Amino acid sequence: MISERQYLILTNNPLVKACMAERYEILLAEERTLREILVKARDMVYAGHTLYTHPLAGSVKPNETPYKSVVVSKTPGEFSAEQAGLIAGSIEVCDKLTPRRRTLTQSVLEDFQLIDYTLLSGALGFDAAAGLSNAGK
């Protein structure tokens, strides 16, 4: 079993930081787009970091949500061509989908944050409900 101390969460989702920062190291880049989070993950995978979560987990298409969280190892190891192909393919999928041009209300943004947070929590075996109690702090 991998220790949570070995995880680094790349995200542009402020809810992830609010709920999980006490347990995981988080690189929060709120100003980055979903695609930019994937590119950062790709760069880290190319440098030898391990990809612990699938970059396109869940059924929410990258052109529908502004939020993305990806878990990689904190420290690099050996380069994996398989993982490099996976993250590169995820960026290709993102690039193929036409971005939806619409204004999202705060309520809708919060819904997308919750979806991303819940998917991440499930992948890590993190108690999503307990984590939400940290969000109000």
mmCIF file of N, CA and C in Angstrom:
data_model
loop_
_atom_site.group_PDB
_atom_site.id
_atom_site.type_symbol
_atom_site.label_atom_id
_atom_site.label_comp_id
_atom_site.label_asym_id
_atom_site.label_seq_id
_atom_site.Cartn_x
_atom_site.Cartn_y
_atom_site.Cartn_z
ATOM 1 N N MET A 1 0.847 -1.194 0.000
ATOM 2 C CA MET A 1 0.000 0.000 0.000
ATOM 3 C C MET A 1 0.884 1.246 0.000
ATOM 4 N N ILE A 2 0.536 2.195 -0.823
ATOM 5 C CA ILE A 2 1.279 3.447 -0.920
ATOM 6 C C ILE A 2 0.825 4.374 0.212
ATOM 7 N N SER A 3 1.769 5.022 0.854
ATOM 8 C CA SER A 3 1.451 5.968 1.917
ATOM 9 C C SER A 3 0.970 7.283 1.308
ATOM 10 N N GLU A 4 -0.018 7.887 1.938
ATOM 11 C CA GLU A 4 -0.532 9.178 1.457
ATOM 12 C C GLU A 4 0.544 10.254 1.478
ATOM 13 N N ARG A 5 1.607 10.041 2.256
ATOM 14 C CA ARG A 5 2.712 10.999 2.288
ATOM 15 C C ARG A 5 3.491 11.011 0.978
ATOM 16 N N GLN A 6 3.285 9.994 0.149
ATOM 17 C CA GLN A 6 3.967 9.921 -1.138
ATOM 18 C C GLN A 6 3.157 10.573 -2.255
ATOM 19 N N TYR A 7 1.926 10.981 -1.953
ATOM 20 C CA TYR A 7 1.050 11.578 -2.957
ATOM 21 C C TYR A 7 1.240 13.084 -3.057
ATOM 22 N N LEU A 8 1.101 13.584 -4.261
ATOM 23 C CA LEU A 8 0.992 15.014 -4.519
ATOM 24 C C LEU A 8 -0.245 15.193 -5.380
ATOM 25 N N ILE A 9 -1.169 16.011 -4.935
ATOM 26 C CA ILE A 9 -2.391 16.255 -5.694
ATOM 27 C C ILE A 9 -2.230 17.554 -6.463
ATOM 28 N N LEU A 10 -2.297 17.447 -7.782
ATOM 29 C CA LEU A 10 -2.301 18.616 -8.661
ATOM 30 C C LEU A 10 -3.754 18.962 -8.903
ATOM 31 N N THR A 11 -4.145 20.191 -8.641
ATOM 32 C CA THR A 11 -5.552 20.546 -8.786
ATOM 33 C C THR A 11 -5.731 22.041 -9.031
ATOM 34 N N ASN A 12 -6.858 22.366 -9.631
ATOM 35 C CA ASN A 12 -7.295 23.761 -9.721
ATOM 36 C C ASN A 12 -8.612 23.927 -8.958
ATOM 37 N N ASN A 13 -8.913 22.958 -8.118
ATOM 38 C CA ASN A 13 -10.173 22.903 -7.383
ATOM 39 C C ASN A 13 -9.957 23.342 -5.924
ATOM 40 N N PRO A 14 -10.458 24.512 -5.549
ATOM 41 C CA PRO A 14 -10.254 24.978 -4.174
ATOM 42 C C PRO A 14 -10.915 24.089 -3.128
ATOM 43 N N LEU A 15 -11.951 23.347 -3.485
ATOM 44 C CA LEU A 15 -12.607 22.457 -2.525
ATOM 45 C C LEU A 15 -11.670 21.319 -2.132
ATOM 46 N N VAL A 16 -10.873 20.848 -3.056
ATOM 47 C CA VAL A 16 -9.910 19.780 -2.751
ATOM 48 C C VAL A 16 -8.933 20.257 -1.682
ATOM 49 N N LYS A 17 -8.410 21.448 -1.857
ATOM 50 C CA LYS A 17 -7.474 21.989 -0.856
ATOM 51 C C LYS A 17 -8.166 22.156 0.494
ATOM 52 N N ALA A 18 -9.366 22.722 0.488
ATOM 53 C CA ALA A 18 -10.086 22.962 1.742
ATOM 54 C C ALA A 18 -10.372 21.666 2.496
ATOM 55 N N CYS A 19 -10.641 20.600 1.782
ATOM 56 C CA CYS A 19 -11.064 19.343 2.412
ATOM 57 C C CYS A 19 -9.935 18.363 2.680
ATOM 58 N N MET A 20 -8.843 18.452 1.920
ATOM 59 C CA MET A 20 -7.835 17.394 1.980
ATOM 60 C C MET A 20 -6.446 17.869 2.411
ATOM 61 N N ALA A 21 -6.253 19.154 2.605
ATOM 62 C CA ALA A 21 -4.917 19.690 2.872
ATOM 63 C C ALA A 21 -4.301 19.177 4.168
ATOM 64 N N GLU A 22 -5.115 18.786 5.124
ATOM 65 C CA GLU A 22 -4.560 18.280 6.380
ATOM 66 C C GLU A 22 -3.928 16.905 6.201
ATOM 67 N N ARG A 23 -4.325 16.185 5.170
ATOM 68 C CA ARG A 23 -3.861 14.805 4.999
ATOM 69 C C ARG A 23 -2.925 14.624 3.804
ATOM 70 N N TYR A 24 -3.061 15.450 2.777
ATOM 71 C CA TYR A 24 -2.285 15.287 1.555
ATOM 72 C C TYR A 24 -1.566 16.580 1.204
ATOM 73 N N GLU A 25 -0.441 16.436 0.505
ATOM 74 C CA GLU A 25 0.215 17.616 -0.042
ATOM 75 C C GLU A 25 -0.512 17.990 -1.325
ATOM 76 N N ILE A 26 -0.851 19.269 -1.435
ATOM 77 C CA ILE A 26 -1.665 19.721 -2.561
ATOM 78 C C ILE A 26 -0.965 20.880 -3.263
ATOM 79 N N LEU A 27 -0.878 20.776 -4.560
ATOM 80 C CA LEU A 27 -0.396 21.874 -5.385
ATOM 81 C C LEU A 27 -1.633 22.478 -6.030
ATOM 82 N N LEU A 28 -2.101 23.576 -5.434
ATOM 83 C CA LEU A 28 -3.309 24.248 -5.904
ATOM 84 C C LEU A 28 -2.932 25.363 -6.862
ATOM 85 N N ALA A 29 -3.494 25.298 -8.041
ATOM 86 C CA ALA A 29 -3.260 26.326 -9.053
ATOM 87 C C ALA A 29 -4.620 26.753 -9.588
ATOM 88 N N GLU A 30 -5.330 27.540 -8.786
ATOM 89 C CA GLU A 30 -6.703 27.934 -9.130
ATOM 90 C C GLU A 30 -6.796 28.643 -10.469
ATOM 91 N N GLU A 31 -5.741 29.354 -10.842
ATOM 92 C CA GLU A 31 -5.787 30.111 -12.088
ATOM 93 C C GLU A 31 -5.540 29.238 -13.315
ATOM 94 N N ARG A 32 -5.145 27.991 -13.118
ATOM 95 C CA ARG A 32 -4.877 27.104 -14.255
ATOM 96 C C ARG A 32 -6.159 26.459 -14.762
ATOM 97 N N THR A 33 -6.162 26.190 -16.058
ATOM 98 C CA THR A 33 -7.285 25.495 -16.675
ATOM 99 C C THR A 33 -7.130 23.999 -16.457
ATOM 100 N N LEU A 34 -8.186 23.268 -16.759
ATOM 101 C CA LEU A 34 -8.139 21.813 -16.688
ATOM 102 C C LEU A 34 -6.999 21.290 -17.555
ATOM 103 N N ARG A 35 -6.879 21.812 -18.766
ATOM 104 C CA ARG A 35 -5.827 21.362 -19.671
ATOM 105 C C ARG A 35 -4.444 21.643 -19.087
ATOM 106 N N GLU A 36 -4.280 22.787 -18.458
ATOM 107 C CA GLU A 36 -2.985 23.125 -17.858
ATOM 108 C C GLU A 36 -2.626 22.189 -16.708
ATOM 109 N N ILE A 37 -3.627 21.721 -15.969
ATOM 110 C CA ILE A 37 -3.375 20.728 -14.918
ATOM 111 C C ILE A 37 -2.891 19.431 -15.562
ATOM 112 N N LEU A 38 -3.531 19.012 -16.654
ATOM 113 C CA LEU A 38 -3.100 17.802 -17.355
ATOM 114 C C LEU A 38 -1.680 17.956 -17.900
ATOM 115 N N VAL A 39 -1.351 19.114 -18.425
ATOM 116 C CA VAL A 39 -0.003 19.348 -18.963
ATOM 117 C C VAL A 39 1.027 19.295 -17.833
ATOM 118 N N LYS A 40 0.722 19.874 -16.681
ATOM 119 C CA LYS A 40 1.625 19.811 -15.528
ATOM 120 C C LYS A 40 1.828 18.353 -15.107
ATOM 121 N N ALA A 41 0.743 17.580 -15.072
ATOM 122 C CA ALA A 41 0.858 16.156 -14.735
ATOM 123 C C ALA A 41 1.717 15.432 -15.775
ATOM 124 N N ARG A 42 1.517 15.744 -17.054
ATOM 125 C CA ARG A 42 2.309 15.135 -18.122
ATOM 126 C C ARG A 42 3.796 15.434 -17.927
ATOM 127 N N ASP A 43 4.111 16.691 -17.657
ATOM 128 C CA ASP A 43 5.503 17.080 -17.462
ATOM 129 C C ASP A 43 6.124 16.310 -16.297
ATOM 130 N N MET A 44 5.350 16.123 -15.241
ATOM 131 C CA MET A 44 5.859 15.384 -14.085
ATOM 132 C C MET A 44 6.035 13.907 -14.414
ATOM 133 N N VAL A 45 5.098 13.328 -15.161
ATOM 134 C CA VAL A 45 5.215 11.923 -15.569
ATOM 135 C C VAL A 45 6.440 11.752 -16.465
ATOM 136 N N TYR A 46 6.658 12.681 -17.384
ATOM 137 C CA TYR A 46 7.842 12.618 -18.244
ATOM 138 C C TYR A 46 9.123 12.707 -17.423
ATOM 139 N N ALA A 47 9.069 13.401 -16.286
ATOM 140 C CA ALA A 47 10.235 13.527 -15.407
ATOM 141 C C ALA A 47 10.399 12.320 -14.485
ATOM 142 N N GLY A 48 9.485 11.344 -14.584
ATOM 143 C CA GLY A 48 9.607 10.120 -13.804
ATOM 144 C C GLY A 48 8.647 9.976 -12.643
ATOM 145 N N HIS A 49 7.759 10.943 -12.432
ATOM 146 C CA HIS A 49 6.760 10.814 -11.368
ATOM 147 C C HIS A 49 5.739 9.753 -11.771
ATOM 148 N N THR A 50 5.202 9.076 -10.776
ATOM 149 C CA THR A 50 4.193 8.054 -11.007
ATOM 150 C C THR A 50 2.814 8.692 -11.016
ATOM 151 N N LEU A 51 2.003 8.294 -11.956
ATOM 152 C CA LEU A 51 0.620 8.755 -12.054
ATOM 153 C C LEU A 51 -0.245 7.775 -11.268
ATOM 154 N N TYR A 52 -0.901 8.255 -10.199
ATOM 155 C CA TYR A 52 -1.689 7.386 -9.337
ATOM 156 C C TYR A 52 -3.185 7.389 -9.658
ATOM 157 N N THR A 53 -3.682 8.414 -10.328
ATOM 158 C CA THR A 53 -5.093 8.435 -10.708
ATOM 159 C C THR A 53 -5.196 8.663 -12.208
ATOM 160 N N HIS A 54 -6.248 8.136 -12.787
ATOM 161 C CA HIS A 54 -6.460 8.336 -14.221
ATOM 162 C C HIS A 54 -6.817 9.798 -14.449
ATOM 163 N N PRO A 55 -6.179 10.435 -15.420
ATOM 164 C CA PRO A 55 -6.409 11.863 -15.642
ATOM 165 C C PRO A 55 -7.816 12.221 -16.114
ATOM 166 N N LEU A 56 -8.535 11.260 -16.669
ATOM 167 C CA LEU A 56 -9.902 11.544 -17.129
ATOM 168 C C LEU A 56 -10.917 10.646 -16.421
ATOM 169 N N ALA A 57 -10.699 10.401 -15.150
ATOM 170 C CA ALA A 57 -11.620 9.569 -14.381
ATOM 171 C C ALA A 57 -13.012 10.199 -14.330
ATOM 172 N N GLY A 58 -14.018 9.367 -14.282
ATOM 173 C CA GLY A 58 -15.397 9.844 -14.211
ATOM 174 C C GLY A 58 -15.973 10.057 -15.593
ATOM 175 N N SER A 59 -17.210 10.396 -15.626
ATOM 176 C CA SER A 59 -17.899 10.557 -16.912
ATOM 177 C C SER A 59 -18.082 12.025 -17.303
ATOM 178 N N VAL A 60 -17.425 12.932 -16.595
ATOM 179 C CA VAL A 60 -17.533 14.346 -16.917
ATOM 180 C C VAL A 60 -16.467 14.666 -17.962
ATOM 181 N N LYS A 61 -16.902 15.109 -19.118
ATOM 182 C CA LYS A 61 -15.959 15.421 -20.195
ATOM 183 C C LYS A 61 -15.149 16.666 -19.845
ATOM 184 N N PRO A 62 -13.883 16.703 -20.309
ATOM 185 C CA PRO A 62 -13.033 17.845 -19.966
ATOM 186 C C PRO A 62 -13.534 19.186 -20.500
ATOM 187 N N ASN A 63 -14.414 19.164 -21.482
ATOM 188 C CA ASN A 63 -14.937 20.442 -21.987
ATOM 189 C C ASN A 63 -16.187 20.884 -21.222
ATOM 190 N N GLU A 64 -16.633 20.083 -20.269
ATOM 191 C CA GLU A 64 -17.835 20.413 -19.501
ATOM 192 C C GLU A 64 -17.526 20.993 -18.124
ATOM 193 N N THR A 65 -16.388 20.635 -17.551
ATOM 194 C CA THR A 65 -16.044 21.086 -16.213
ATOM 195 C C THR A 65 -14.744 21.884 -16.226
ATOM 196 N N PRO A 66 -14.639 22.885 -15.403
ATOM 197 C CA PRO A 66 -13.382 23.630 -15.337
ATOM 198 C C PRO A 66 -12.369 23.017 -14.360
ATOM 199 N N TYR A 67 -12.773 21.992 -13.584
ATOM 200 C CA TYR A 67 -11.925 21.491 -12.498
ATOM 201 C C TYR A 67 -11.336 20.122 -12.802
ATOM 202 N N LYS A 68 -10.095 19.943 -12.347
ATOM 203 C CA LYS A 68 -9.416 18.666 -12.500
ATOM 204 C C LYS A 68 -8.424 18.498 -11.361
ATOM 205 N N SER A 69 -8.398 17.274 -10.825
ATOM 206 C CA SER A 69 -7.420 16.890 -9.812
ATOM 207 C C SER A 69 -6.771 15.590 -10.268
ATOM 208 N N VAL A 70 -5.452 15.551 -10.204
ATOM 209 C CA VAL A 70 -4.679 14.382 -10.605
ATOM 210 C C VAL A 70 -3.656 14.107 -9.506
ATOM 211 N N VAL A 71 -3.480 12.833 -9.169
ATOM 212 C CA VAL A 71 -2.531 12.460 -8.133
ATOM 213 C C VAL A 71 -1.289 11.858 -8.782
ATOM 214 N N VAL A 72 -0.134 12.403 -8.403
ATOM 215 C CA VAL A 72 1.159 11.892 -8.855
ATOM 216 C C VAL A 72 2.039 11.674 -7.629
ATOM 217 N N SER A 73 3.153 11.000 -7.830
ATOM 218 C CA SER A 73 4.103 10.819 -6.733
ATOM 219 C C SER A 73 4.828 12.127 -6.457
ATOM 220 N N LYS A 74 5.211 12.322 -5.206
ATOM 221 C CA LYS A 74 5.951 13.524 -4.839
ATOM 222 C C LYS A 74 7.350 13.519 -5.444
ATOM 223 N N THR A 75 7.938 12.355 -5.497
ATOM 224 C CA THR A 75 9.307 12.260 -5.993
ATOM 225 C C THR A 75 9.346 11.426 -7.263
ATOM 226 N N PRO A 76 10.243 11.787 -8.173
ATOM 227 C CA PRO A 76 10.344 11.027 -9.419
ATOM 228 C C PRO A 76 11.056 9.697 -9.210
ATOM 229 N N GLY A 77 10.715 8.783 -10.081
ATOM 230 C CA GLY A 77 11.381 7.489 -10.113
ATOM 231 C C GLY A 77 11.809 7.233 -11.544
ATOM 232 N N GLU A 78 11.449 6.083 -12.038
ATOM 233 C CA GLU A 78 11.784 5.738 -13.420
ATOM 234 C C GLU A 78 10.667 6.179 -14.359
ATOM 235 N N PHE A 79 11.061 6.616 -15.537
ATOM 236 C CA PHE A 79 10.103 7.010 -16.563
ATOM 237 C C PHE A 79 9.279 5.798 -16.989
ATOM 238 N N SER A 80 7.965 5.996 -17.145
ATOM 239 C CA SER A 80 7.066 4.946 -17.621
ATOM 240 C C SER A 80 6.442 5.385 -18.937
ATOM 241 N N ALA A 81 6.775 4.673 -19.999
ATOM 242 C CA ALA A 81 6.207 4.984 -21.310
ATOM 243 C C ALA A 81 4.696 4.772 -21.306
ATOM 244 N N GLU A 82 4.235 3.778 -20.568
ATOM 245 C CA GLU A 82 2.787 3.515 -20.492
ATOM 246 C C GLU A 82 2.051 4.700 -19.856
ATOM 247 N N GLN A 83 2.577 5.201 -18.754
ATOM 248 C CA GLN A 83 1.933 6.340 -18.095
ATOM 249 C C GLN A 83 2.062 7.608 -18.935
ATOM 250 N N ALA A 84 3.188 7.767 -19.605
ATOM 251 C CA ALA A 84 3.367 8.921 -20.486
ATOM 252 C C ALA A 84 2.328 8.892 -21.610
ATOM 253 N N GLY A 85 2.089 7.701 -22.162
ATOM 254 C CA GLY A 85 1.073 7.563 -23.204
ATOM 255 C C GLY A 85 -0.320 7.858 -22.685
ATOM 256 N N LEU A 86 -0.599 7.430 -21.457
ATOM 257 C CA LEU A 86 -1.914 7.663 -20.849
ATOM 258 C C LEU A 86 -2.182 9.157 -20.664
ATOM 259 N N ILE A 87 -1.230 9.874 -20.128
ATOM 260 C CA ILE A 87 -1.449 11.305 -19.888
ATOM 261 C C ILE A 87 -1.450 12.076 -21.204
ATOM 262 N N ALA A 88 -0.595 11.689 -22.135
ATOM 263 C CA ALA A 88 -0.586 12.357 -23.449
ATOM 264 C C ALA A 88 -1.913 12.121 -24.173
ATOM 265 N N GLY A 89 -2.438 10.900 -24.083
ATOM 266 C CA GLY A 89 -3.734 10.598 -24.691
ATOM 267 C C GLY A 89 -4.862 11.390 -24.052
ATOM 268 N N SER A 90 -4.764 11.620 -22.751
ATOM 269 C CA SER A 90 -5.779 12.408 -22.053
ATOM 270 C C SER A 90 -5.773 13.857 -22.528
ATOM 271 N N ILE A 91 -4.590 14.386 -22.767
ATOM 272 C CA ILE A 91 -4.490 15.754 -23.288
ATOM 273 C C ILE A 91 -5.060 15.810 -24.706
ATOM 274 N N GLU A 92 -4.807 14.783 -25.505
ATOM 275 C CA GLU A 92 -5.368 14.727 -26.859
ATOM 276 C C GLU A 92 -6.887 14.726 -26.826
ATOM 277 N N VAL A 93 -7.471 13.952 -25.921
ATOM 278 C CA VAL A 93 -8.936 13.926 -25.779
ATOM 279 C C VAL A 93 -9.432 15.312 -25.403
ATOM 280 N N CYS A 94 -8.756 15.944 -24.474
ATOM 281 C CA CYS A 94 -9.129 17.299 -24.048
ATOM 282 C C CYS A 94 -9.091 18.252 -25.238
ATOM 283 N N ASP A 95 -8.062 18.135 -26.061
ATOM 284 C CA ASP A 95 -7.905 19.029 -27.206
ATOM 285 C C ASP A 95 -8.938 18.774 -28.306
ATOM 286 N N LYS A 96 -9.447 17.555 -28.401
ATOM 287 C CA LYS A 96 -10.428 17.220 -29.440
ATOM 288 C C LYS A 96 -11.815 17.773 -29.135
ATOM 289 N N LEU A 97 -12.092 17.963 -27.855
ATOM 290 C CA LEU A 97 -13.425 18.411 -27.461
ATOM 291 C C LEU A 97 -13.492 19.932 -27.496
ATOM 292 N N THR A 98 -14.456 20.448 -28.187
ATOM 293 C CA THR A 98 -14.631 21.890 -28.293
ATOM 294 C C THR A 98 -15.056 22.451 -26.942
ATOM 295 N N PRO A 99 -14.324 23.446 -26.454
ATOM 296 C CA PRO A 99 -14.716 24.046 -25.168
ATOM 297 C C PRO A 99 -16.123 24.642 -25.251
ATOM 298 N N ARG A 100 -16.873 24.436 -24.208
ATOM 299 C CA ARG A 100 -18.222 24.999 -24.148
ATOM 300 C C ARG A 100 -18.107 26.444 -23.686
ATOM 301 N N ARG A 101 -18.652 27.316 -24.475
ATOM 302 C CA ARG A 101 -18.622 28.753 -24.159
ATOM 303 C C ARG A 101 -19.916 29.115 -23.427
ATOM 304 N N ARG A 102 -19.793 29.206 -22.118
ATOM 305 C CA ARG A 102 -20.961 29.564 -21.316
ATOM 306 C C ARG A 102 -20.478 30.141 -19.994
ATOM 307 N N THR A 103 -21.324 30.934 -19.410
ATOM 308 C CA THR A 103 -21.023 31.496 -18.105
ATOM 309 C C THR A 103 -21.634 30.578 -17.053
ATOM 310 N N LEU A 104 -20.799 30.147 -16.114
ATOM 311 C CA LEU A 104 -21.268 29.250 -15.068
ATOM 312 C C LEU A 104 -21.552 30.041 -13.800
ATOM 313 N N THR A 105 -22.697 29.787 -13.206
ATOM 314 C CA THR A 105 -23.040 30.442 -11.948
ATOM 315 C C THR A 105 -22.168 29.877 -10.832
ATOM 316 N N GLN A 106 -22.100 30.577 -9.724
ATOM 317 C CA GLN A 106 -21.328 30.095 -8.580
ATOM 318 C C GLN A 106 -21.845 28.734 -8.117
ATOM 319 N N SER A 107 -23.134 28.548 -8.145
ATOM 320 C CA SER A 107 -23.727 27.279 -7.729
ATOM 321 C C SER A 107 -23.271 26.129 -8.635
ATOM 322 N N VAL A 108 -23.227 26.368 -9.934
ATOM 323 C CA VAL A 108 -22.784 25.338 -10.882
ATOM 324 C C VAL A 108 -21.287 25.067 -10.697
ATOM 325 N N LEU A 109 -20.494 26.109 -10.496
ATOM 326 C CA LEU A 109 -19.059 25.923 -10.233
ATOM 327 C C LEU A 109 -18.848 25.070 -8.985
ATOM 328 N N GLU A 110 -19.627 25.336 -7.953
ATOM 329 C CA GLU A 110 -19.521 24.551 -6.721
ATOM 330 C C GLU A 110 -19.917 23.100 -6.963
ATOM 331 N N ASP A 111 -20.909 22.869 -7.809
ATOM 332 C CA ASP A 111 -21.294 21.493 -8.161
ATOM 333 C C ASP A 111 -20.148 20.778 -8.860
ATOM 334 N N PHE A 112 -19.484 21.444 -9.805
ATOM 335 C CA PHE A 112 -18.354 20.837 -10.509
ATOM 336 C C PHE A 112 -17.181 20.595 -9.554
ATOM 337 N N GLN A 113 -16.977 21.489 -8.603
ATOM 338 C CA GLN A 113 -15.934 21.275 -7.592
ATOM 339 C C GLN A 113 -16.235 20.011 -6.787
ATOM 340 N N LEU A 114 -17.494 19.850 -6.402
ATOM 341 C CA LEU A 114 -17.898 18.699 -5.608
ATOM 342 C C LEU A 114 -17.738 17.396 -6.399
ATOM 343 N N ILE A 115 -18.070 17.417 -7.679
ATOM 344 C CA ILE A 115 -17.909 16.222 -8.524
ATOM 345 C C ILE A 115 -16.438 15.820 -8.584
ATOM 346 N N ASP A 116 -15.559 16.777 -8.872
ATOM 347 C CA ASP A 116 -14.128 16.486 -8.948
ATOM 348 C C ASP A 116 -13.615 15.980 -7.606
ATOM 349 N N TYR A 117 -14.004 16.637 -6.528
ATOM 350 C CA TYR A 117 -13.590 16.241 -5.181
ATOM 351 C C TYR A 117 -14.055 14.825 -4.851
ATOM 352 N N THR A 118 -15.283 14.503 -5.195
ATOM 353 C CA THR A 118 -15.838 13.182 -4.897
ATOM 354 C C THR A 118 -15.121 12.089 -5.690
ATOM 355 N N LEU A 119 -14.846 12.344 -6.971
ATOM 356 C CA LEU A 119 -14.100 11.379 -7.781
ATOM 357 C C LEU A 119 -12.708 11.147 -7.188
ATOM 358 N N LEU A 120 -12.046 12.209 -6.802
ATOM 359 C CA LEU A 120 -10.718 12.094 -6.209
ATOM 360 C C LEU A 120 -10.778 11.334 -4.885
ATOM 361 N N SER A 121 -11.742 11.663 -4.057
ATOM 362 C CA SER A 121 -11.890 10.982 -2.766
ATOM 363 C C SER A 121 -12.081 9.487 -2.959
ATOM 364 N N GLY A 122 -12.906 9.111 -3.926
ATOM 365 C CA GLY A 122 -13.128 7.692 -4.205
ATOM 366 C C GLY A 122 -11.859 7.000 -4.651
ATOM 367 N N ALA A 123 -11.080 7.648 -5.477
ATOM 368 C CA ALA A 123 -9.834 7.054 -5.977
ATOM 369 C C ALA A 123 -8.820 6.852 -4.857
ATOM 370 N N LEU A 124 -8.820 7.746 -3.874
ATOM 371 C CA LEU A 124 -7.860 7.676 -2.776
ATOM 372 C C LEU A 124 -8.390 6.916 -1.563
ATOM 373 N N GLY A 125 -9.664 6.543 -1.583
ATOM 374 C CA GLY A 125 -10.252 5.905 -0.413
ATOM 375 C C GLY A 125 -10.402 6.884 0.740
ATOM 376 N N PHE A 126 -10.566 8.147 0.402
ATOM 377 C CA PHE A 126 -10.699 9.226 1.382
ATOM 378 C C PHE A 126 -12.168 9.404 1.724
ATOM 379 N N ASP A 127 -12.481 9.617 2.987
ATOM 380 C CA ASP A 127 -13.860 9.818 3.424
ATOM 381 C C ASP A 127 -14.326 11.207 2.992
ATOM 382 N N ALA A 128 -15.028 11.264 1.862
ATOM 383 C CA ALA A 128 -15.454 12.539 1.276
ATOM 384 C C ALA A 128 -16.326 13.342 2.230
ATOM 385 N N ALA A 129 -17.237 12.672 2.923
ATOM 386 C CA ALA A 129 -18.137 13.379 3.840
ATOM 387 C C ALA A 129 -17.365 13.992 4.998
ATOM 388 N N ALA A 130 -16.424 13.238 5.555
ATOM 389 C CA ALA A 130 -15.620 13.765 6.659
ATOM 390 C C ALA A 130 -14.759 14.932 6.175
ATOM 391 N N GLY A 131 -14.230 14.832 4.961
ATOM 392 C CA GLY A 131 -13.415 15.892 4.417
ATOM 393 C C GLY A 131 -14.189 17.178 4.241
ATOM 394 N N LEU A 132 -15.455 17.048 3.874
ATOM 395 C CA LEU A 132 -16.275 18.252 3.683
ATOM 396 C C LEU A 132 -16.429 19.053 4.970
ATOM 397 N N SER A 133 -16.308 18.371 6.113
ATOM 398 C CA SER A 133 -16.410 19.102 7.378
ATOM 399 C C SER A 133 -15.226 20.046 7.546
ATOM 400 N N ASN A 134 -14.122 19.830 6.814
ATOM 401 C CA ASN A 134 -12.966 20.719 6.874
ATOM 402 C C ASN A 134 -13.168 21.968 6.020
ATOM 403 N N ALA A 135 -14.091 21.908 5.078
ATOM 404 C CA ALA A 135 -14.264 23.000 4.116
ATOM 405 C C ALA A 135 -14.715 24.296 4.765
ATOM 406 N N GLY A 136 -15.408 24.203 5.884
ATOM 407 C CA GLY A 136 -15.921 25.390 6.549
ATOM 408 C C GLY A 136 -14.925 26.058 7.478
ATOM 409 N N LYS A 137 -13.755 25.440 7.653
ATOM 410 C CA LYS A 137 -12.761 25.975 8.591
ATOM 411 C C LYS A 137 -12.070 27.191 8.073
#
